PDB file of C-alpha atoms in Angstrom:
ATOM      1  CA  UNK A   1      15.989   5.419   0.024  1.00  0.00           C
ATOM      2  CA  UNK A   2      13.479   5.213   2.837  1.00  0.00           C
ATOM      3  CA  UNK A   3      13.384   2.149   5.081  1.00  0.00           C
ATOM      4  CA  UNK A   4      10.486   1.421   7.443  1.00  0.00           C
ATOM      5  CA  UNK A   5      10.682  -1.115  10.247  1.00  0.00           C
ATOM      6  CA  UNK A   6       7.487  -2.295  11.950  1.00  0.00           C
ATOM      7  CA  UNK A   7       7.032  -4.195  15.238  1.00  0.00           C
ATOM      8  CA  UNK A   8       5.687  -6.509  16.413  1.00  0.00           C
ATOM      9  CA  UNK A   9       5.035  -8.843  13.484  1.00  0.00           C
ATOM     10  CA  UNK A  10       2.173 -10.487  15.389  1.00  0.00           C
ATOM     11  CA  UNK A  11       0.065  -9.177  18.259  1.00  0.00           C
ATOM     12  CA  UNK A  12      -2.592 -11.025  20.173  1.00  0.00           C
ATOM     13  CA  UNK A  13      -4.900  -9.232  22.628  1.00  0.00           C
ATOM     14  CA  UNK A  14      -8.137  -9.843  24.482  1.00  0.00           C
ATOM     15  CA  UNK A  15     -11.237  -7.960  23.471  1.00  0.00           C
ATOM     16  CA  UNK A  16     -11.337  -4.623  25.258  1.00  0.00           C
ATOM     17  CA  UNK A  17      -7.573  -4.362  25.676  1.00  0.00           C
ATOM     18  CA  UNK A  18      -5.403  -1.811  23.904  1.00  0.00           C
ATOM     19  CA  UNK A  19      -3.036  -2.605  21.052  1.00  0.00           C
ATOM     20  CA  UNK A  20       0.070  -0.654  20.069  1.00  0.00           C
ATOM     21  CA  UNK A  21       2.066  -1.075  16.864  1.00  0.00           C
ATOM     22  CA  UNK A  22       5.323   0.791  16.350  1.00  0.00           C
ATOM     23  CA  UNK A  23       7.236   1.857  13.257  1.00  0.00           C
ATOM     24  CA  UNK A  24      10.573   3.548  12.687  1.00  0.00           C
ATOM     25  CA  UNK A  25      11.710   5.260   9.520  1.00  0.00           C
ATOM     26  CA  UNK A  26      15.126   6.216   8.213  1.00  0.00           C
ATOM     27  CA  UNK A  27      14.634   9.287   6.018  1.00  0.00           C
ATOM     28  CA  UNK A  28      14.291  12.403   8.133  1.00  0.00           C
ATOM     29  CA  UNK A  29      12.734  14.176   5.132  1.00  0.00           C
ATOM     30  CA  UNK A  30       9.648  11.944   5.209  1.00  0.00           C
ATOM     31  CA  UNK A  31       6.612  13.950   6.210  1.00  0.00           C
ATOM     32  CA  UNK A  32       3.570  11.761   5.706  1.00  0.00           C
ATOM     33  CA  UNK A  33       2.765   8.592   7.658  1.00  0.00           C
ATOM     34  CA  UNK A  34      -0.383   6.612   6.831  1.00  0.00           C
ATOM     35  CA  UNK A  35      -1.652   3.418   8.416  1.00  0.00           C
ATOM     36  CA  UNK A  36      -3.488   0.807   6.350  1.00  0.00           C
ATOM     37  CA  UNK A  37      -5.653  -2.080   7.534  1.00  0.00           C
ATOM     38  CA  UNK A  38      -5.958  -5.213   5.432  1.00  0.00           C
ATOM     39  CA  UNK A  39      -8.545  -7.794   6.410  1.00  0.00           C
ATOM     40  CA  UNK A  40      -8.089 -11.349   5.213  1.00  0.00           C
ATOM     41  CA  UNK A  41      -8.638 -11.568   1.469  1.00  0.00           C
ATOM     42  CA  UNK A  42      -9.422  -7.877   1.159  1.00  0.00           C
ATOM     43  CA  UNK A  43      -7.670  -4.776  -0.072  1.00  0.00           C
ATOM     44  CA  UNK A  44      -5.620  -2.459   2.172  1.00  0.00           C
ATOM     45  CA  UNK A  45      -7.625   0.525   3.368  1.00  0.00           C
ATOM     46  CA  UNK A  46      -6.412   3.717   4.976  1.00  0.00           C
ATOM     47  CA  UNK A  47      -7.530   4.012   8.590  1.00  0.00           C
ATOM     48  CA  UNK A  48      -5.598   7.051   9.786  1.00  0.00           C
ATOM     49  CA  UNK A  49      -2.662   9.190   8.737  1.00  0.00           C
ATOM     50  CA  UNK A  50      -0.470  11.881  10.243  1.00  0.00           C
ATOM     51  CA  UNK A  51       1.709  14.605   8.800  1.00  0.00           C
ATOM     52  CA  UNK A  52       4.968  15.793  10.231  1.00  0.00           C
ATOM     53  CA  UNK A  53       3.594  19.081  11.481  1.00  0.00           C
ATOM     54  CA  UNK A  54       1.375  17.221  13.960  1.00  0.00           C
ATOM     55  CA  UNK A  55       2.455  15.127  16.945  1.00  0.00           C
ATOM     56  CA  UNK A  56      -0.751  13.208  17.512  1.00  0.00           C
ATOM     57  CA  UNK A  57      -4.025  12.505  15.774  1.00  0.00           C
ATOM     58  CA  UNK A  58      -7.058  10.659  17.043  1.00  0.00           C
ATOM     59  CA  UNK A  59     -10.139   9.200  15.388  1.00  0.00           C
ATOM     60  CA  UNK A  60     -12.508   7.477  17.817  1.00  0.00           C
ATOM     61  CA  UNK A  61     -10.694   4.365  19.083  1.00  0.00           C
ATOM     62  CA  UNK A  62      -7.655   4.854  16.863  1.00  0.00           C
ATOM     63  CA  UNK A  63      -4.775   7.254  17.457  1.00  0.00           C
ATOM     64  CA  UNK A  64      -1.392   7.797  15.908  1.00  0.00           C
ATOM     65  CA  UNK A  65       1.593   9.523  17.502  1.00  0.00           C
ATOM     66  CA  UNK A  66       4.694  10.813  15.767  1.00  0.00           C
ATOM     67  CA  UNK A  67       8.129  11.544  17.212  1.00  0.00           C
ATOM     68  CA  UNK A  68      10.114  13.277  14.483  1.00  0.00           C
ATOM     69  CA  UNK A  69      13.283  13.523  16.523  1.00  0.00           C
ATOM     70  CA  UNK A  70      13.393   9.786  17.135  1.00  0.00           C
ATOM     71  CA  UNK A  71      11.901   9.023  13.701  1.00  0.00           C
ATOM     72  CA  UNK A  72       9.213   6.744  14.949  1.00  0.00           C
ATOM     73  CA  UNK A  73       5.432   6.677  14.924  1.00  0.00           C
ATOM     74  CA  UNK A  74       2.890   4.413  16.551  1.00  0.00           C
ATOM     75  CA  UNK A  75      -0.670   3.227  16.097  1.00  0.00           C
ATOM     76  CA  UNK A  76      -2.822   2.904  19.203  1.00  0.00           C
ATOM     77  CA  UNK A  77      -6.123   1.030  19.188  1.00  0.00           C
ATOM     78  CA  UNK A  78      -8.178   1.211  22.375  1.00  0.00           C
ATOM     79  CA  UNK A  79     -11.096  -0.999  23.426  1.00  0.00           C
ATOM     80  CA  UNK A  80     -10.220  -3.538  20.758  1.00  0.00           C
ATOM     81  CA  UNK A  81     -12.976  -5.565  19.127  1.00  0.00           C
ATOM     82  CA  UNK A  82     -12.826  -8.850  17.172  1.00  0.00           C
ATOM     83  CA  UNK A  83     -13.468  -6.919  13.948  1.00  0.00           C
ATOM     84  CA  UNK A  84     -10.170  -5.101  14.521  1.00  0.00           C
ATOM     85  CA  UNK A  85      -8.407  -8.389  13.686  1.00  0.00           C
ATOM     86  CA  UNK A  86      -6.428  -7.765  10.486  1.00  0.00           C
ATOM     87  CA  UNK A  87      -2.972  -6.989   9.176  1.00  0.00           C
ATOM     88  CA  UNK A  88      -1.903  -3.416   9.826  1.00  0.00           C
ATOM     89  CA  UNK A  89       0.732  -1.685   7.710  1.00  0.00           C
ATOM     90  CA  UNK A  90       2.521   1.549   8.441  1.00  0.00           C
ATOM     91  CA  UNK A  91       4.104   3.583   5.673  1.00  0.00           C
ATOM     92  CA  UNK A  92       6.189   6.693   5.178  1.00  0.00           C
ATOM     93  CA  UNK A  93       6.638   9.079   2.299  1.00  0.00           C
ATOM     94  CA  UNK A  94       7.769  12.509   1.292  1.00  0.00           C
ATOM     95  CA  UNK A  95       4.678  14.208  -0.052  1.00  0.00           C
ATOM     96  CA  UNK A  96       4.911  16.389  -3.092  1.00  0.00           C
ATOM     97  CA  UNK A  97       7.776  17.160  -5.419  1.00  0.00           C
ATOM     98  CA  UNK A  98       9.506  14.243  -7.063  1.00  0.00           C
ATOM     99  CA  UNK A  99       8.223  11.744  -4.517  1.00  0.00           C
ATOM    100  CA  UNK A 100       4.987  11.219  -6.463  1.00  0.00           C
ATOM    101  CA  UNK A 101       3.315   9.833  -3.356  1.00  0.00           C
ATOM    102  CA  UNK A 102       5.849   7.015  -3.166  1.00  0.00           C
ATOM    103  CA  UNK A 103       4.954   5.023  -0.059  1.00  0.00           C
ATOM    104  CA  UNK A 104       7.468   2.763   1.678  1.00  0.00           C
ATOM    105  CA  UNK A 105       5.637   0.183   3.768  1.00  0.00           C
ATOM    106  CA  UNK A 106       6.552  -1.651   6.934  1.00  0.00           C
ATOM    107  CA  UNK A 107       6.410  -5.437   7.074  1.00  0.00           C
ATOM    108  CA  UNK A 108       2.956  -5.540   8.615  1.00  0.00           C
ATOM    109  CA  UNK A 109       1.532  -6.615  11.988  1.00  0.00           C
ATOM    110  CA  UNK A 110      -1.015  -9.399  12.271  1.00  0.00           C
ATOM    111  CA  UNK A 111      -3.409  -8.309  15.030  1.00  0.00           C
ATOM    112  CA  UNK A 112      -5.694 -10.915  16.529  1.00  0.00           C
ATOM    113  CA  UNK A 113      -8.387  -9.837  18.993  1.00  0.00           C
ATOM    114  CA  UNK A 114      -9.790 -12.723  21.012  1.00  0.00           C
ATOM    115  CA  UNK A 115     -13.418 -12.446  22.175  1.00  0.00           C
TER     116      UNK A 115
ATOM    117  CA  UNK B   1     -18.456  -0.343 -10.563  1.00  0.00           C
ATOM    118  CA  UNK B   2     -17.014   2.033  -8.061  1.00  0.00           C
ATOM    119  CA  UNK B   3     -13.521   2.485  -6.644  1.00  0.00           C
ATOM    120  CA  UNK B   4     -10.632   0.515  -8.072  1.00  0.00           C
ATOM    121  CA  UNK B   5     -11.228  -2.753  -9.899  1.00  0.00           C
ATOM    122  CA  UNK B   6      -8.749  -5.370 -11.044  1.00  0.00           C
ATOM    123  CA  UNK B   7      -9.030  -8.292 -13.440  1.00  0.00           C
ATOM    124  CA  UNK B   8      -8.467 -11.133 -13.336  1.00  0.00           C
ATOM    125  CA  UNK B   9      -8.705 -11.821  -9.623  1.00  0.00           C
ATOM    126  CA  UNK B  10      -6.739 -15.061  -9.960  1.00  0.00           C
ATOM    127  CA  UNK B  11      -4.222 -16.071 -12.617  1.00  0.00           C
ATOM    128  CA  UNK B  12      -2.117 -19.182 -13.055  1.00  0.00           C
ATOM    129  CA  UNK B  13       0.496 -19.029 -15.770  1.00  0.00           C
ATOM    130  CA  UNK B  14       3.472 -20.976 -16.960  1.00  0.00           C
ATOM    131  CA  UNK B  15       6.930 -19.472 -17.134  1.00  0.00           C
ATOM    132  CA  UNK B  16       6.723 -19.114 -20.918  1.00  0.00           C
ATOM    133  CA  UNK B  17       3.278 -17.525 -21.029  1.00  0.00           C
ATOM    134  CA  UNK B  18       2.393 -13.901 -21.709  1.00  0.00           C
ATOM    135  CA  UNK B  19      -0.480 -12.399 -19.784  1.00  0.00           C
ATOM    136  CA  UNK B  20      -1.726  -8.981 -18.711  1.00  0.00           C
ATOM    137  CA  UNK B  21      -3.251  -7.642 -15.529  1.00  0.00           C
ATOM    138  CA  UNK B  22      -5.803  -4.856 -15.796  1.00  0.00           C
ATOM    139  CA  UNK B  23      -6.689  -2.111 -13.363  1.00  0.00           C
ATOM    140  CA  UNK B  24      -9.428   0.480 -13.698  1.00  0.00           C
ATOM    141  CA  UNK B  25     -10.266   3.331 -11.359  1.00  0.00           C
ATOM    142  CA  UNK B  26     -13.586   5.165 -11.218  1.00  0.00           C
ATOM    143  CA  UNK B  27     -12.528   7.860  -8.749  1.00  0.00           C
ATOM    144  CA  UNK B  28     -11.340  10.593 -11.091  1.00  0.00           C
ATOM    145  CA  UNK B  29      -7.760  10.183  -9.915  1.00  0.00           C
ATOM    146  CA  UNK B  30      -4.741  10.993 -12.041  1.00  0.00           C
ATOM    147  CA  UNK B  31      -2.029   8.862 -10.440  1.00  0.00           C
ATOM    148  CA  UNK B  32      -1.894   5.073 -10.489  1.00  0.00           C
ATOM    149  CA  UNK B  33       0.416   2.528  -8.898  1.00  0.00           C
ATOM    150  CA  UNK B  34       1.385  -1.131  -9.092  1.00  0.00           C
ATOM    151  CA  UNK B  35       2.430  -2.925  -5.898  1.00  0.00           C
ATOM    152  CA  UNK B  36       3.625  -6.468  -5.265  1.00  0.00           C
ATOM    153  CA  UNK B  37       2.571  -8.176  -2.033  1.00  0.00           C
ATOM    154  CA  UNK B  38       4.450 -11.356  -1.173  1.00  0.00           C
ATOM    155  CA  UNK B  39       4.045 -13.468   1.938  1.00  0.00           C
ATOM    156  CA  UNK B  40       5.999 -12.147   4.915  1.00  0.00           C
ATOM    157  CA  UNK B  41       7.322  -9.163   2.954  1.00  0.00           C
ATOM    158  CA  UNK B  42       6.207  -5.544   2.940  1.00  0.00           C
ATOM    159  CA  UNK B  43       4.161  -4.131   0.112  1.00  0.00           C
ATOM    160  CA  UNK B  44       6.646  -3.251  -2.631  1.00  0.00           C
ATOM    161  CA  UNK B  45       6.027  -0.344  -4.959  1.00  0.00           C
ATOM    162  CA  UNK B  46       6.726  -1.363  -8.562  1.00  0.00           C
ATOM    163  CA  UNK B  47       5.588   1.479 -10.783  1.00  0.00           C
ATOM    164  CA  UNK B  48       4.005   4.903 -10.470  1.00  0.00           C
ATOM    165  CA  UNK B  49       2.172   6.763 -13.215  1.00  0.00           C
ATOM    166  CA  UNK B  50       1.296  10.414 -12.842  1.00  0.00           C
ATOM    167  CA  UNK B  51      -0.911  11.917 -15.542  1.00  0.00           C
ATOM    168  CA  UNK B  52      -0.237   8.835 -17.679  1.00  0.00           C
ATOM    169  CA  UNK B  53       3.507   9.341 -17.507  1.00  0.00           C
ATOM    170  CA  UNK B  54       5.654   6.739 -15.793  1.00  0.00           C
ATOM    171  CA  UNK B  55       7.470   8.563 -13.039  1.00  0.00           C
ATOM    172  CA  UNK B  56       8.816   5.694 -10.985  1.00  0.00           C
ATOM    173  CA  UNK B  57      10.259   2.330 -11.868  1.00  0.00           C
ATOM    174  CA  UNK B  58      11.390   0.786  -8.659  1.00  0.00           C
ATOM    175  CA  UNK B  59      14.135  -1.469 -10.070  1.00  0.00           C
ATOM    176  CA  UNK B  60      11.583  -3.900 -11.434  1.00  0.00           C
ATOM    177  CA  UNK B  61      12.785  -6.632 -13.841  1.00  0.00           C
ATOM    178  CA  UNK B  62      11.945  -6.068 -17.489  1.00  0.00           C
ATOM    179  CA  UNK B  63       9.690  -9.139 -17.545  1.00  0.00           C
ATOM    180  CA  UNK B  64       7.125  -6.769 -15.973  1.00  0.00           C
ATOM    181  CA  UNK B  65       5.999  -4.078 -18.405  1.00  0.00           C
ATOM    182  CA  UNK B  66       3.452  -1.448 -17.342  1.00  0.00           C
ATOM    183  CA  UNK B  67       1.160   0.521 -19.605  1.00  0.00           C
ATOM    184  CA  UNK B  68      -1.081   3.464 -18.780  1.00  0.00           C
ATOM    185  CA  UNK B  69      -3.169   4.448 -21.835  1.00  0.00           C
ATOM    186  CA  UNK B  70      -5.232   6.984 -19.885  1.00  0.00           C
ATOM    187  CA  UNK B  71      -5.738   8.152 -16.324  1.00  0.00           C
ATOM    188  CA  UNK B  72      -8.411   5.525 -15.636  1.00  0.00           C
ATOM    189  CA  UNK B  73      -6.635   2.405 -16.847  1.00  0.00           C
ATOM    190  CA  UNK B  74      -3.404   0.693 -15.928  1.00  0.00           C
ATOM    191  CA  UNK B  75      -2.015  -2.575 -17.243  1.00  0.00           C
ATOM    192  CA  UNK B  76       0.819  -4.824 -16.174  1.00  0.00           C
ATOM    193  CA  UNK B  77       2.093  -7.022 -19.000  1.00  0.00           C
ATOM    194  CA  UNK B  78       3.813 -10.189 -17.876  1.00  0.00           C
ATOM    195  CA  UNK B  79       6.168 -12.442 -19.839  1.00  0.00           C
ATOM    196  CA  UNK B  80       8.649 -15.197 -18.992  1.00  0.00           C
ATOM    197  CA  UNK B  81       7.970 -14.901 -15.287  1.00  0.00           C
ATOM    198  CA  UNK B  82       9.714 -16.894 -12.574  1.00  0.00           C
ATOM    199  CA  UNK B  83       8.095 -18.878  -9.754  1.00  0.00           C
ATOM    200  CA  UNK B  84       9.303 -16.250  -7.269  1.00  0.00           C
ATOM    201  CA  UNK B  85       7.073 -13.729  -9.046  1.00  0.00           C
ATOM    202  CA  UNK B  86       4.051 -15.500  -7.579  1.00  0.00           C
ATOM    203  CA  UNK B  87       2.346 -12.920  -5.359  1.00  0.00           C
ATOM    204  CA  UNK B  88      -0.663 -10.677  -4.958  1.00  0.00           C
ATOM    205  CA  UNK B  89      -0.420  -7.725  -7.345  1.00  0.00           C
ATOM    206  CA  UNK B  90      -2.244  -4.659  -6.128  1.00  0.00           C
ATOM    207  CA  UNK B  91      -3.187  -1.607  -8.102  1.00  0.00           C
ATOM    208  CA  UNK B  92      -3.857   1.711  -6.400  1.00  0.00           C
ATOM    209  CA  UNK B  93      -4.860   5.206  -7.439  1.00  0.00           C
ATOM    210  CA  UNK B  94      -4.800   8.657  -5.920  1.00  0.00           C
ATOM    211  CA  UNK B  95      -4.849  12.289  -6.775  1.00  0.00           C
ATOM    212  CA  UNK B  96      -1.528  13.408  -8.130  1.00  0.00           C
ATOM    213  CA  UNK B  97       0.626  14.491  -5.216  1.00  0.00           C
ATOM    214  CA  UNK B  98       3.460  15.762  -7.385  1.00  0.00           C
ATOM    215  CA  UNK B  99       1.908  19.124  -8.122  1.00  0.00           C
ATOM    216  CA  UNK B 100       0.708  19.633  -4.606  1.00  0.00           C
ATOM    217  CA  UNK B 101       2.520  19.746  -1.304  1.00  0.00           C
ATOM    218  CA  UNK B 102      -0.009  17.570   0.441  1.00  0.00           C
ATOM    219  CA  UNK B 103      -0.249  13.821   0.144  1.00  0.00           C
ATOM    220  CA  UNK B 104      -3.349  12.055  -1.039  1.00  0.00           C
ATOM    221  CA  UNK B 105      -4.809   8.759   0.113  1.00  0.00           C
ATOM    222  CA  UNK B 106      -4.105   5.813  -2.128  1.00  0.00           C
ATOM    223  CA  UNK B 107      -7.111   3.634  -2.867  1.00  0.00           C
ATOM    224  CA  UNK B 108      -6.300  -0.001  -3.515  1.00  0.00           C
ATOM    225  CA  UNK B 109      -7.953  -2.517  -5.773  1.00  0.00           C
ATOM    226  CA  UNK B 110      -8.728  -6.075  -4.606  1.00  0.00           C
ATOM    227  CA  UNK B 111      -5.596  -7.453  -6.240  1.00  0.00           C
ATOM    228  CA  UNK B 112      -4.744 -10.248  -8.668  1.00  0.00           C
ATOM    229  CA  UNK B 113      -3.432 -13.437  -7.085  1.00  0.00           C
ATOM    230  CA  UNK B 114      -0.751 -14.625  -9.513  1.00  0.00           C
ATOM    231  CA  UNK B 115       0.738 -18.104  -9.455  1.00  0.00           C
ATOM    232  CA  UNK B 116       3.640 -18.914 -11.762  1.00  0.00           C
ATOM    233  CA  UNK B 117       4.164 -22.615 -12.351  1.00  0.00           C
TER     234      UNK B 117
END
């Protein structure tokens, strides 16, 4: 089955700096890579996703890049703000067919943005 | 209520108890999921239901028994649990991605914090 590794496990930055979280996956057939943000005591929420036919996607201060050859993808947050502090999870799946939207998650990264 | 709701939000049970977790989605989705979230471990998919049919059982012990009576409701029946089963149990829903080639966002509920004593 799919295996997703996520690094770093904790990340501490100053407000205004950039933050980068990296994930690698094992199944070359995976074609969908979402990122979820989970604030303390709250539910995970999708913040951005990318499909394998795209190399990069951006949404305001958040961007995700995908390298299919190397089987890794990264989350980039620019101009970080204290409200970006949360746990971030990457995931991978094979969309459609017998996968039934089965997401395999990384271990999570605790991001702390210091004012 | 909107989105995905879960009850109870907190549950403490003994190892010999039987309890059930409930999930309800108000998004018109037709796929529902149970996840287990333990400290310092990734979110683990437990079960997937697509159109009320269980399509995934991710090697979950039989002391966890899911039930999906309709596309809006999902239950997780618990019996003779172990202390290591203490965790946050998250329900999620989405459109059914099986019959489509594109993936759909999974919407999570707030979770049930389960403590097994």
